[in-house]
PDB file of C-alpha atoms in Angstrom:
ATOM      1  CA  UNK A 182     -70.477  17.946  -5.239  1.00 75.00           C
ATOM      2  CA  UNK A 183     -71.116  21.537  -4.206  1.00 86.00           C
ATOM      3  CA  UNK A 184     -67.719  22.112  -2.568  1.00 92.00           C
ATOM      4  CA  UNK A 185     -66.444  25.661  -2.076  1.00 91.00           C
ATOM      5  CA  UNK A 186     -63.957  26.938  -4.679  1.00 92.00           C
ATOM      6  CA  UNK A 187     -61.074  26.948  -2.171  1.00 92.00           C
ATOM      7  CA  UNK A 188     -61.626  23.252  -1.403  1.00 94.00           C
ATOM      8  CA  UNK A 189     -61.863  22.351  -5.101  1.00 94.00           C
ATOM      9  CA  UNK A 190     -58.672  24.353  -5.692  1.00 93.00           C
ATOM     10  CA  UNK A 191     -56.884  22.589  -2.845  1.00 95.00           C
ATOM     11  CA  UNK A 192     -57.866  19.169  -4.233  1.00 95.00           C
ATOM     12  CA  UNK A 193     -56.706  20.134  -7.747  1.00 94.00           C
ATOM     13  CA  UNK A 194     -53.396  21.467  -6.393  1.00 94.00           C
ATOM     14  CA  UNK A 195     -52.880  18.296  -4.372  1.00 96.00           C
ATOM     15  CA  UNK A 196     -53.508  16.121  -7.441  1.00 94.00           C
ATOM     16  CA  UNK A 197     -51.070  18.224  -9.486  1.00 94.00           C
ATOM     17  CA  UNK A 198     -48.369  17.954  -6.820  1.00 95.00           C
ATOM     18  CA  UNK A 199     -48.860  14.196  -6.431  1.00 94.00           C
ATOM     19  CA  UNK A 200     -48.641  13.692 -10.202  1.00 93.00           C
ATOM     20  CA  UNK A 201     -45.482  15.840 -10.373  1.00 94.00           C
ATOM     21  CA  UNK A 202     -43.954  13.719  -7.596  1.00 95.00           C
ATOM     22  CA  UNK A 203     -44.531  10.541  -9.602  1.00 91.00           C
ATOM     23  CA  UNK A 204     -47.705   9.269  -7.960  1.00 87.00           C
ATOM     24  CA  UNK A 205     -49.821   7.652 -10.697  1.00 84.00           C
ATOM     25  CA  UNK A 206     -52.690  10.135 -10.663  1.00 88.00           C
ATOM     26  CA  UNK A 207     -53.864  12.425 -13.450  1.00 91.00           C
ATOM     27  CA  UNK A 208     -53.050  16.114 -13.026  1.00 93.00           C
ATOM     28  CA  UNK A 209     -55.972  18.519 -13.363  1.00 94.00           C
ATOM     29  CA  UNK A 210     -56.573  20.158 -16.734  1.00 95.00           C
ATOM     30  CA  UNK A 211     -55.809  23.860 -16.963  1.00 93.00           C
ATOM     31  CA  UNK A 212     -58.463  26.459 -17.688  1.00 92.00           C
ATOM     32  CA  UNK A 213     -57.974  28.995 -20.485  1.00 93.00           C
ATOM     33  CA  UNK A 214     -56.740  31.405 -17.808  1.00 92.00           C
ATOM     34  CA  UNK A 215     -54.162  28.845 -16.630  1.00 91.00           C
ATOM     35  CA  UNK A 216     -55.817  27.922 -13.336  1.00 91.00           C
ATOM     36  CA  UNK A 217     -57.355  24.618 -12.323  1.00 92.00           C
ATOM     37  CA  UNK A 218     -60.738  25.769 -11.021  1.00 94.00           C
ATOM     38  CA  UNK A 219     -63.570  27.665 -12.669  1.00 92.00           C
ATOM     39  CA  UNK A 220     -67.068  28.508 -11.584  1.00 92.00           C
ATOM     40  CA  UNK A 221     -69.869  27.216 -13.788  1.00 91.00           C
ATOM     41  CA  UNK A 222     -73.487  27.955 -12.918  1.00 92.00           C
ATOM     42  CA  UNK A 223     -72.417  28.918  -9.429  1.00 91.00           C
ATOM     43  CA  UNK A 224     -70.453  25.732  -8.744  1.00 93.00           C
ATOM     44  CA  UNK A 225     -66.670  25.355  -8.513  1.00 94.00           C
ATOM     45  CA  UNK A 226     -65.400  22.860 -11.092  1.00 93.00           C
ATOM     46  CA  UNK A 227     -62.081  21.171 -11.810  1.00 94.00           C
ATOM     47  CA  UNK A 228     -61.560  18.755 -14.693  1.00 94.00           C
ATOM     48  CA  UNK A 229     -59.222  15.815 -15.136  1.00 93.00           C
ATOM     49  CA  UNK A 230     -58.249  13.834 -18.235  1.00 93.00           C
ATOM     50  CA  UNK A 231     -59.893  10.476 -18.781  1.00 92.00           C
ATOM     51  CA  UNK A 232     -57.775   7.528 -17.681  1.00 86.00           C
ATOM     52  CA  UNK A 233     -58.571   3.991 -18.675  1.00 87.00           C
ATOM     53  CA  UNK A 234     -59.098   1.379 -16.026  1.00 86.00           C
ATOM     54  CA  UNK A 235     -61.565   0.934 -13.247  1.00 86.00           C
ATOM     55  CA  UNK A 236     -62.254   2.416  -9.851  1.00 85.00           C
ATOM     56  CA  UNK A 237     -60.890   0.295  -7.021  1.00 87.00           C
ATOM     57  CA  UNK A 238     -63.136  -0.410  -4.107  1.00 92.00           C
ATOM     58  CA  UNK A 239     -61.456  -0.038  -0.707  1.00 92.00           C
ATOM     59  CA  UNK A 240     -61.414  -3.819  -0.325  1.00 93.00           C
ATOM     60  CA  UNK A 241     -59.529  -4.131  -3.663  1.00 92.00           C
ATOM     61  CA  UNK A 242     -56.582  -1.963  -2.577  1.00 90.00           C
ATOM     62  CA  UNK A 243     -53.465  -3.809  -1.469  1.00 91.00           C
ATOM     63  CA  UNK A 244     -50.020  -2.723  -0.285  1.00 89.00           C
ATOM     64  CA  UNK A 245     -48.774  -3.166  -3.865  1.00 87.00           C
ATOM     65  CA  UNK A 246     -50.966  -0.254  -4.976  1.00 80.00           C
ATOM     66  CA  UNK A 247     -48.986   2.025  -2.659  1.00 74.00           C
ATOM     67  CA  UNK A 248     -45.621   1.336  -4.254  1.00 70.00           C
TER      68      UNK A 248
END
């Protein structure tokens, strides 16, 4: 997406914290150095494990998804 490394890092940290708090979201994968962001070909990258299922459209989300 071309986001700056600090923004990609913030998003990865947020996902990790949400997952640790019990929110059903995959935590980011760690790099060999132990971080969650690396620069590849000049772009900041974070990676997440594959999770089965499907992407919900905004109109598909209900209050039950927030519990």
